[in-house]
PDB file of C-alpha atoms in Angstrom:
ATOM      1  CA  PRO A   1      32.713 -18.620 -58.679  1.00  0.00           C
ATOM      2  CA  ALA A   2      31.499 -15.094 -58.942  1.00  0.00           C
ATOM      3  CA  HIS A   3      28.902 -14.409 -61.526  1.00  0.00           C
ATOM      4  CA  ILE A   4      29.749 -11.731 -64.255  1.00  0.00           C
ATOM      5  CA  ALA A   5      26.913  -9.322 -64.832  1.00  0.00           C
ATOM      6  CA  ARG A   6      26.015  -9.197 -68.493  1.00  0.00           C
ATOM      7  CA  PRO A   7      24.024  -6.416 -70.036  1.00  0.00           C
ATOM      8  CA  PRO A   8      20.631  -7.357 -71.152  1.00  0.00           C
ATOM      9  CA  PRO A   9      20.319  -8.230 -74.859  1.00  0.00           C
ATOM     10  CA  ARG A  10      18.352  -5.082 -75.640  1.00  0.00           C
ATOM     11  CA  LEU A  11      21.102  -2.796 -74.337  1.00  0.00           C
ATOM     12  CA  HIS A  12      23.711  -4.783 -76.174  1.00  0.00           C
ATOM     13  CA  VAL A  13      21.864  -4.310 -79.481  1.00  0.00           C
ATOM     14  CA  GLN A  14      21.531  -0.531 -78.900  1.00  0.00           C
ATOM     15  CA  ASN A  15      25.275  -0.184 -78.224  1.00  0.00           C
ATOM     16  CA  LEU A  16      26.049  -2.109 -81.399  1.00  0.00           C
ATOM     17  CA  VAL A  17      23.768   0.113 -83.490  1.00  0.00           C
ATOM     18  CA  THR A  18      25.393   3.280 -82.058  1.00  0.00           C
ATOM     19  CA  LYS A  19      28.837   1.954 -82.895  1.00  0.00           C
ATOM     20  CA  LEU A  20      27.834   1.099 -86.450  1.00  0.00           C
ATOM     21  CA  ARG A  21      26.394   4.577 -86.943  1.00  0.00           C
ATOM     22  CA  LYS A  22      29.633   6.234 -85.799  1.00  0.00           C
ATOM     23  CA  GLU A  23      31.694   4.034 -88.085  1.00  0.00           C
ATOM     24  CA  GLY A  24      29.328   4.766 -91.000  1.00  0.00           C
ATOM     25  CA  ALA A  25      29.658   8.517 -90.453  1.00  0.00           C
ATOM     26  CA  ALA A  26      33.446   8.192 -90.376  1.00  0.00           C
ATOM     27  CA  LEU A  27      33.377   6.226 -93.628  1.00  0.00           C
ATOM     28  CA  GLN A  28      31.250   8.928 -95.280  1.00  0.00           C
ATOM     29  CA  ARG A  29      33.715  11.622 -94.258  1.00  0.00           C
ATOM     30  CA  VAL A  30      36.645   9.626 -95.648  1.00  0.00           C
ATOM     31  CA  SER A  31      34.740   9.012 -98.897  1.00  0.00           C
ATOM     32  CA  ALA A  32      33.957  12.724 -99.250  1.00  0.00           C
ATOM     33  CA  MET A  33      37.613  13.643 -98.716  1.00  0.00           C
ATOM     34  CA  MET A  34      38.714  11.143-101.344  1.00  0.00           C
ATOM     35  CA  SER A  35      36.164  12.453-103.845  1.00  0.00           C
ATOM     36  CA  SER A  36      37.347  16.043-103.277  1.00  0.00           C
ATOM     37  CA  SER A  37      40.986  15.060-103.767  1.00  0.00           C
ATOM     38  CA  SER A  38      40.154  13.179-106.956  1.00  0.00           C
ATOM     39  CA  SER A  39      38.253  16.172-108.382  1.00  0.00           C
ATOM     40  CA  SER A  40      41.179  18.537-107.657  1.00  0.00           C
ATOM     41  CA  THR A  41      43.615  16.165-109.351  1.00  0.00           C
ATOM     42  CA  SER A  42      41.426  15.979-112.474  1.00  0.00           C
ATOM     43  CA  SER A  43      41.302  19.746-112.700  1.00  0.00           C
ATOM     44  CA  ASN A  44      45.087  20.061-112.461  1.00  0.00           C
ATOM     45  CA  ASP A  45      45.599  17.360-115.087  1.00  0.00           C
ATOM     46  CA  ALA A  46      43.450  19.134-117.659  1.00  0.00           C
ATOM     47  CA  PRO A  47      45.314  20.460-120.775  1.00  0.00           C
ATOM     48  CA  PRO A  48      46.438  24.101-120.693  1.00  0.00           C
ATOM     49  CA  GLU A  49      43.934  25.096-123.353  1.00  0.00           C
ATOM     50  CA  SER A  50      41.043  23.946-121.196  1.00  0.00           C
ATOM     51  CA  ARG A  51      42.286  25.801-118.138  1.00  0.00           C
ATOM     52  CA  ASP A  52      42.818  28.970-120.181  1.00  0.00           C
ATOM     53  CA  ASN A  53      39.329  28.795-121.580  1.00  0.00           C
ATOM     54  CA  VAL A  54      37.867  28.327-118.152  1.00  0.00           C
ATOM     55  CA  ASN A  55      39.796  31.250-116.694  1.00  0.00           C
ATOM     56  CA  ASP A  56      39.470  33.655-119.665  1.00  0.00           C
ATOM     57  CA  THR A  57      35.720  33.531-120.008  1.00  0.00           C
ATOM     58  CA  PRO A  58      34.845  35.205-116.724  1.00  0.00           C
ATOM     59  CA  MET A  59      37.653  37.822-117.186  1.00  0.00           C
ATOM     60  CA  GLU A  60      36.357  38.802-120.626  1.00  0.00           C
ATOM     61  CA  ASP A  61      32.855  39.077-119.275  1.00  0.00           C
ATOM     62  CA  ALA A  62      34.100  41.213-116.403  1.00  0.00           C
ATOM     63  CA  SER A  63      35.999  43.534-118.776  1.00  0.00           C
ATOM     64  CA  ALA A  64      32.976  43.916-121.033  1.00  0.00           C
ATOM     65  CA  THR A  65      30.795  44.654-118.048  1.00  0.00           C
ATOM     66  CA  ALA A  66      33.264  47.261-116.742  1.00  0.00           C
ATOM     67  CA  ALA A  67      33.502  48.932-120.165  1.00  0.00           C
ATOM     68  CA  ALA A  68      29.746  49.044-120.493  1.00  0.00           C
ATOM     69  CA  SER A  69      29.305  50.523-117.045  1.00  0.00           C
ATOM     70  CA  SER A  70      32.119  53.159-117.296  1.00  0.00           C
ATOM     71  CA  PRO A  71      30.915  56.629-118.433  1.00  0.00           C
ATOM     72  CA  PRO A  72      32.153  57.970-121.824  1.00  0.00           C
ATOM     73  CA  LYS A  73      35.191  60.245-121.728  1.00  0.00           C
ATOM     74  CA  PRO A  74      34.388  63.944-122.269  1.00  0.00           C
ATOM     75  CA  THR A  75      35.511  65.432-125.609  1.00  0.00           C
ATOM     76  CA  PRO A  76      38.118  68.174-125.047  1.00  0.00           C
ATOM     77  CA  PRO A  77      37.083  71.639-126.313  1.00  0.00           C
ATOM     78  CA  PRO A  78      38.575  72.733-129.658  1.00  0.00           C
ATOM     79  CA  LYS A  79      41.739  74.757-129.469  1.00  0.00           C
ATOM     80  CA  GLN A  80      41.183  78.482-129.863  1.00  0.00           C
ATOM     81  CA  PRO A  81      43.284  80.228-132.542  1.00  0.00           C
ATOM     82  CA  PRO A  82      46.146  82.174-131.048  1.00  0.00           C
ATOM     83  CA  THR A  83      45.576  85.878-130.642  1.00  0.00           C
ATOM     84  CA  SER A  84      48.712  87.690-131.686  1.00  0.00           C
ATOM     85  CA  LYS A  85      49.596  91.164-132.875  1.00  0.00           C
ATOM     86  CA  TYR A  86      50.711  91.706-136.437  1.00  0.00           C
ATOM     87  CA  GLN A  87      54.370  92.086-137.203  1.00  0.00           C
ATOM     88  CA  ALA A  88      56.179  93.237-140.316  1.00  0.00           C
ATOM     89  CA  PHE A  89      57.192  90.723-142.974  1.00  0.00           C
ATOM     90  CA  PRO A  90      60.926  89.929-142.918  1.00  0.00           C
ATOM     91  CA  THR A  91      61.371  91.695-146.265  1.00  0.00           C
ATOM     92  CA  TYR A  92      59.673  92.614-149.545  1.00  0.00           C
ATOM     93  CA  TYR A  93      60.712  93.888-152.981  1.00  0.00           C
ATOM     94  CA  PHE A  94      59.155  96.436-155.332  1.00  0.00           C
ATOM     95  CA  ASP A  95      59.226  96.018-159.115  1.00  0.00           C
ATOM     96  CA  PRO A  96      57.952  99.038-161.142  1.00  0.00           C
ATOM     97  CA  GLY A  97      57.824  96.949-164.304  1.00  0.00           C
ATOM     98  CA  GLN A  98      58.224  98.298-167.815  1.00  0.00           C
ATOM     99  CA  TYR A  99      57.449 101.869-168.805  1.00  0.00           C
ATOM    100  CA  ASN A 100      53.983 101.107-170.191  1.00  0.00           C
ATOM    101  CA  SER A 101      53.195  97.906-168.252  1.00  0.00           C
ATOM    102  CA  PRO A 102      49.654  97.722-166.745  1.00  0.00           C
ATOM    103  CA  THR A 103      50.833  96.762-163.233  1.00  0.00           C
ATOM    104  CA  VAL A 104      53.581  97.171-160.669  1.00  0.00           C
ATOM    105  CA  SER A 105      54.534  94.263-158.406  1.00  0.00           C
ATOM    106  CA  ILE A 106      55.485  93.693-154.769  1.00  0.00           C
ATOM    107  CA  TYR A 107      57.215  90.408-153.922  1.00  0.00           C
ATOM    108  CA  VAL A 108      56.857  89.210-150.310  1.00  0.00           C
ATOM    109  CA  PRO A 109      59.043  86.132-149.563  1.00  0.00           C
ATOM    110  CA  LEU A 110      57.777  83.773-146.836  1.00  0.00           C
ATOM    111  CA  GLU A 111      59.053  80.195-146.706  1.00  0.00           C
ATOM    112  CA  GLY A 112      56.258  77.593-146.861  1.00  0.00           C
ATOM    113  CA  ILE A 113      53.392  80.094-147.221  1.00  0.00           C
ATOM    114  CA  GLY A 114      51.913  78.031-150.047  1.00  0.00           C
ATOM    115  CA  GLN A 115      50.887  75.343-147.514  1.00  0.00           C
ATOM    116  CA  HIS A 116      49.066  77.818-145.264  1.00  0.00           C
ATOM    117  CA  ASP A 117      45.275  78.039-144.959  1.00  0.00           C
ATOM    118  CA  LYS A 118      44.238  80.336-147.824  1.00  0.00           C
ATOM    119  CA  SER A 119      41.366  81.767-145.777  1.00  0.00           C
ATOM    120  CA  LYS A 120      43.987  83.315-143.478  1.00  0.00           C
ATOM    121  CA  ILE A 121      45.671  85.242-146.301  1.00  0.00           C
ATOM    122  CA  THR A 122      43.902  88.431-147.460  1.00  0.00           C
ATOM    123  CA  CYS A 123      44.749  91.611-149.339  1.00  0.00           C
ATOM    124  CA  GLN A 124      42.451  94.640-149.549  1.00  0.00           C
ATOM    125  CA  PHE A 125      42.806  97.353-152.205  1.00  0.00           C
ATOM    126  CA  THR A 126      41.631 100.983-152.397  1.00  0.00           C
ATOM    127  CA  PRO A 127      42.528 103.620-155.030  1.00  0.00           C
ATOM    128  CA  SER A 128      45.496 104.726-152.899  1.00  0.00           C
ATOM    129  CA  SER A 129      46.417 101.712-150.739  1.00  0.00           C
ATOM    130  CA  PHE A 130      46.781  97.983-150.247  1.00  0.00           C
ATOM    131  CA  ASP A 131      46.680  95.937-147.024  1.00  0.00           C
ATOM    132  CA  LEU A 132      48.169  92.409-147.005  1.00  0.00           C
ATOM    133  CA  VAL A 133      47.484  90.241-143.912  1.00  0.00           C
ATOM    134  CA  VAL A 134      48.715  86.709-143.115  1.00  0.00           C
ATOM    135  CA  SER A 135      47.206  85.344-139.886  1.00  0.00           C
ATOM    136  CA  ASP A 136      48.486  82.549-137.609  1.00  0.00           C
ATOM    137  CA  PHE A 137      51.340  81.353-139.826  1.00  0.00           C
ATOM    138  CA  GLU A 138      53.674  79.205-137.701  1.00  0.00           C
ATOM    139  CA  GLY A 139      52.510  81.036-134.578  1.00  0.00           C
ATOM    140  CA  LYS A 140      52.906  84.526-136.060  1.00  0.00           C
ATOM    141  CA  SER A 141      50.725  87.017-137.931  1.00  0.00           C
ATOM    142  CA  TYR A 142      52.140  89.391-140.543  1.00  0.00           C
ATOM    143  CA  ARG A 143      50.877  92.590-142.137  1.00  0.00           C
ATOM    144  CA  LEU A 144      52.103  94.833-144.963  1.00  0.00           C
ATOM    145  CA  VAL A 145      50.044  98.002-145.477  1.00  0.00           C
ATOM    146  CA  ASN A 146      50.764 101.088-147.592  1.00  0.00           C
ATOM    147  CA  ASP A 147      48.255 103.942-147.759  1.00  0.00           C
ATOM    148  CA  ASN A 148      50.581 106.482-149.388  1.00  0.00           C
ATOM    149  CA  LEU A 149      51.405 104.942-152.745  1.00  0.00           C
ATOM    150  CA  GLU A 150      53.323 107.001-155.277  1.00  0.00           C
ATOM    151  CA  LYS A 151      50.421 106.784-157.738  1.00  0.00           C
ATOM    152  CA  ASP A 152      46.757 105.882-157.520  1.00  0.00           C
ATOM    153  CA  ILE A 153      45.802 102.332-158.504  1.00  0.00           C
ATOM    154  CA  GLU A 154      42.810 100.530-160.002  1.00  0.00           C
ATOM    155  CA  PRO A 155      41.445  98.216-157.226  1.00  0.00           C
ATOM    156  CA  SER A 156      39.457  96.146-159.732  1.00  0.00           C
ATOM    157  CA  LYS A 157      42.653  95.406-161.672  1.00  0.00           C
ATOM    158  CA  SER A 158      44.749  94.651-158.599  1.00  0.00           C
ATOM    159  CA  LYS A 159      45.234  91.180-157.143  1.00  0.00           C
ATOM    160  CA  TYR A 160      47.528  88.955-155.093  1.00  0.00           C
ATOM    161  CA  VAL A 161      48.904  85.490-155.861  1.00  0.00           C
ATOM    162  CA  VAL A 162      50.126  82.941-153.281  1.00  0.00           C
ATOM    163  CA  LYS A 163      53.157  80.932-154.413  1.00  0.00           C
ATOM    164  CA  PRO A 164      54.879  78.076-152.505  1.00  0.00           C
ATOM    165  CA  ASN A 165      57.381  80.417-150.827  1.00  0.00           C
ATOM    166  CA  LYS A 166      56.154  83.951-151.524  1.00  0.00           C
ATOM    167  CA  ILE A 167      53.181  86.232-152.113  1.00  0.00           C
ATOM    168  CA  ILE A 168      53.048  88.476-155.192  1.00  0.00           C
ATOM    169  CA  ILE A 169      50.892  91.633-155.123  1.00  0.00           C
ATOM    170  CA  LYS A 170      49.937  93.140-158.484  1.00  0.00           C
ATOM    171  CA  LEU A 171      48.761  96.778-158.382  1.00  0.00           C
ATOM    172  CA  GLY A 172      46.803  97.911-161.434  1.00  0.00           C
ATOM    173  CA  LYS A 173      48.124 101.194-162.821  1.00  0.00           C
ATOM    174  CA  VAL A 174      45.822 104.067-163.709  1.00  0.00           C
ATOM    175  CA  LYS A 175      45.845 104.711-167.463  1.00  0.00           C
ATOM    176  CA  GLY A 176      46.094 108.298-168.583  1.00  0.00           C
ATOM    177  CA  GLU A 177      45.256 109.812-171.948  1.00  0.00           C
ATOM    178  CA  TYR A 178      48.279 108.299-173.687  1.00  0.00           C
ATOM    179  CA  SER A 179      49.757 105.644-171.400  1.00  0.00           C
ATOM    180  CA  TYR A 180      49.805 104.195-167.905  1.00  0.00           C
ATOM    181  CA  ASP A 181      51.205 106.208-164.997  1.00  0.00           C
ATOM    182  CA  HIS A 182      54.956 105.858-164.637  1.00  0.00           C
ATOM    183  CA  TRP A 183      56.099 104.618-161.217  1.00  0.00           C
ATOM    184  CA  THR A 184      59.634 105.088-159.857  1.00  0.00           C
ATOM    185  CA  GLN A 185      59.017 103.905-156.271  1.00  0.00           C
ATOM    186  CA  LEU A 186      56.297 102.295-154.179  1.00  0.00           C
ATOM    187  CA  THR A 187      55.710 105.028-151.595  1.00  0.00           C
ATOM    188  CA  ALA A 188      55.205 108.724-152.293  1.00  0.00           C
ATOM    189  CA  LYS A 189      57.796 111.044-150.787  1.00  0.00           C
ATOM    190  CA  LYS A 190      55.103 113.183-149.170  1.00  0.00           C
ATOM    191  CA  ALA A 191      51.773 112.207-147.692  1.00  0.00           C
ATOM    192  CA  LYS A 192      48.827 113.347-149.781  1.00  0.00           C
ATOM    193  CA  ARG A 193      45.296 114.174-148.761  1.00  0.00           C
ATOM    194  CA  LYS A 194      42.542 111.798-149.823  1.00  0.00           C
ATOM    195  CA  ASP A 195      38.857 112.215-150.498  1.00  0.00           C
ATOM    196  CA  ALA A 196      36.046 110.108-149.003  1.00  0.00           C
ATOM    197  CA  VAL A 197      36.621 107.121-151.320  1.00  0.00           C
ATOM    198  CA  GLY A 198      40.391 107.090-150.845  1.00  0.00           C
ATOM    199  CA  LYS A 199      41.424 108.919-154.011  1.00  0.00           C
ATOM    200  CA  ARG A 200      44.058 111.577-153.599  1.00  0.00           C
ATOM    201  CA  GLU A 201      42.887 115.092-154.116  1.00  0.00           C
ATOM    202  CA  LYS A 202      44.301 116.997-157.062  1.00  0.00           C
ATOM    203  CA  ASP A 203      47.408 118.936-156.142  1.00  0.00           C
ATOM    204  CA  ASP A 204      47.297 122.719-156.009  1.00  0.00           C
ATOM    205  CA  PRO A 205      49.250 123.852-159.157  1.00  0.00           C
ATOM    206  CA  ALA A 206      50.875 126.747-157.319  1.00  0.00           C
ATOM    207  CA  ALA A 207      51.892 124.484-154.415  1.00  0.00           C
ATOM    208  CA  GLY A 208      53.393 122.003-156.845  1.00  0.00           C
ATOM    209  CA  ILE A 209      55.464 124.706-158.530  1.00  0.00           C
ATOM    210  CA  MET A 210      56.654 126.007-155.164  1.00  0.00           C
ATOM    211  CA  ASP A 211      57.776 122.498-154.244  1.00  0.00           C
ATOM    212  CA  LEU A 212      59.683 122.308-157.519  1.00  0.00           C
ATOM    213  CA  MET A 213      61.352 125.654-156.787  1.00  0.00           C
ATOM    214  CA  ARG A 214      62.420 124.463-153.341  1.00  0.00           C
ATOM    215  CA  ASP A 215      64.009 121.361-154.855  1.00  0.00           C
ATOM    216  CA  MET A 216      65.801 123.485-157.458  1.00  0.00           C
ATOM    217  CA  TYR A 217      67.003 125.856-154.729  1.00  0.00           C
ATOM    218  CA  GLU A 218      68.468 123.019-152.675  1.00  0.00           C
ATOM    219  CA  GLU A 219      70.261 121.471-155.675  1.00  0.00           C
ATOM    220  CA  GLY A 220      71.229 124.620-157.620  1.00  0.00           C
ATOM    221  CA  ASP A 221      74.374 126.775-157.628  1.00  0.00           C
ATOM    222  CA  ASP A 222      74.699 130.232-156.037  1.00  0.00           C
ATOM    223  CA  ASN A 223      73.169 132.119-158.987  1.00  0.00           C
ATOM    224  CA  MET A 224      70.226 129.694-159.099  1.00  0.00           C
ATOM    225  CA  LYS A 225      69.661 130.030-155.352  1.00  0.00           C
ATOM    226  CA  LYS A 226      69.759 133.841-155.612  1.00  0.00           C
ATOM    227  CA  MET A 227      67.257 133.916-158.455  1.00  0.00           C
ATOM    228  CA  ILE A 228      64.889 131.462-156.806  1.00  0.00           C
ATOM    229  CA  GLY A 229      65.193 133.231-153.476  1.00  0.00           C
ATOM    230  CA  GLU A 230      64.138 136.543-155.029  1.00  0.00           C
ATOM    231  CA  THR A 231      61.219 134.902-156.832  1.00  0.00           C
ATOM    232  CA  MET A 232      59.998 133.143-153.682  1.00  0.00           C
ATOM    233  CA  TYR A 233      60.235 136.418-151.763  1.00  0.00           C
ATOM    234  CA  LYS A 234      58.121 138.193-154.394  1.00  0.00           C
ATOM    235  CA  GLN A 235      55.628 135.313-154.283  1.00  0.00           C
ATOM    236  CA  ARG A 236      55.212 135.636-150.519  1.00  0.00           C
ATOM    237  CA  THR A 237      54.837 139.437-150.694  1.00  0.00           C
ATOM    238  CA  GLY A 238      52.200 139.247-153.447  1.00  0.00           C
ATOM    239  CA  GLN A 239      54.359 140.832-156.165  1.00  0.00           C
ATOM    240  CA  LEU A 240      53.883 137.812-158.458  1.00  0.00           C
ATOM    241  CA  ASP A 241      50.788 136.058-159.818  1.00  0.00           C
ATOM    242  CA  LYS A 242      49.947 133.320-157.313  1.00  0.00           C
ATOM    243  CA  MET A 243      49.140 130.916-160.136  1.00  0.00           C
ATOM    244  CA  ASP A 244      52.395 131.748-161.940  1.00  0.00           C
ATOM    245  CA  PRO A 245      55.136 132.032-159.317  1.00  0.00           C
ATOM    246  CA  MET A 246      57.890 131.487-161.894  1.00  0.00           C
ATOM    247  CA  ALA A 247      56.863 134.387-164.103  1.00  0.00           C
ATOM    248  CA  GLY A 248      59.655 136.552-162.694  1.00  0.00           C
ATOM    249  CA  MET A 249      62.348 133.996-163.541  1.00  0.00           C
ATOM    250  CA  GLY A 250      62.898 135.095-167.117  1.00  0.00           C
ATOM    251  CA  GLY A 251      66.597 134.288-166.873  1.00  0.00           C
ATOM    252  CA  MET A 252      65.801 130.577-166.718  1.00  0.00           C
ATOM    253  CA  GLY A 253      65.169 130.127-170.403  1.00  0.00           C
ATOM    254  CA  ASP A 254      62.170 127.932-171.117  1.00  0.00           C
ATOM    255  CA  PHE A 255      61.063 128.087-167.462  1.00  0.00           C
ATOM    256  CA  GLY A 256      60.423 131.803-167.666  1.00  0.00           C
ATOM    257  CA  GLY A 257      56.900 132.952-168.353  1.00  0.00           C
ATOM    258  CA  ILE A 258      55.307 129.614-167.515  1.00  0.00           C
TER     259      ILE A 258
END
């Protein structure tokens, strides 16, 4: 019989050791895979609260870090007040008051003006004028100015009052020897010259009489117009006293010889 060649004992032991090592490595890999699967299952089985806490913590930290690192937002510049031209108030009313009252009044209606910034409502007074200004009210600016009042006023006794829906201007009357000036209208019919401080200059007596004669001529009958016409002609030609232009109108009763 043929003899079977057997490996020597030393080689046999080495082959056995190599085989055991390979099997041990395979067992370690299987054990690692099982451990990983078990860990994943435990994580999925955890209660919702635990998973939320685990997930929320890093997100909150990330948000806080992002907020801390982001630059602050720039503050927008303040809005500039609108620049608009003045326009007239919708309407106003004049009240001359009683015969001997110390003031006359101007009523200026404006809905809701009482809620407006008081620093944007002003009224300036001079002996012959007032100037009311309302700025930036509901996108508009208003002005009421009169520098040709019928009579002079007392600025120190004049004022304005802001009501919920209107402005009232009180003009202080000038007091004469016996009573206050009597007003019939707000604005004088004719513009008058003023001195440096705003007071109207005293009227020329002769000019005032001539104005009166013109008014009488326009409103009188034919005889009145003829008489006044002759007197005015004599006045222009120097036949009458310049300070007494009605001296030649003796036919006018009490007006003659003024």
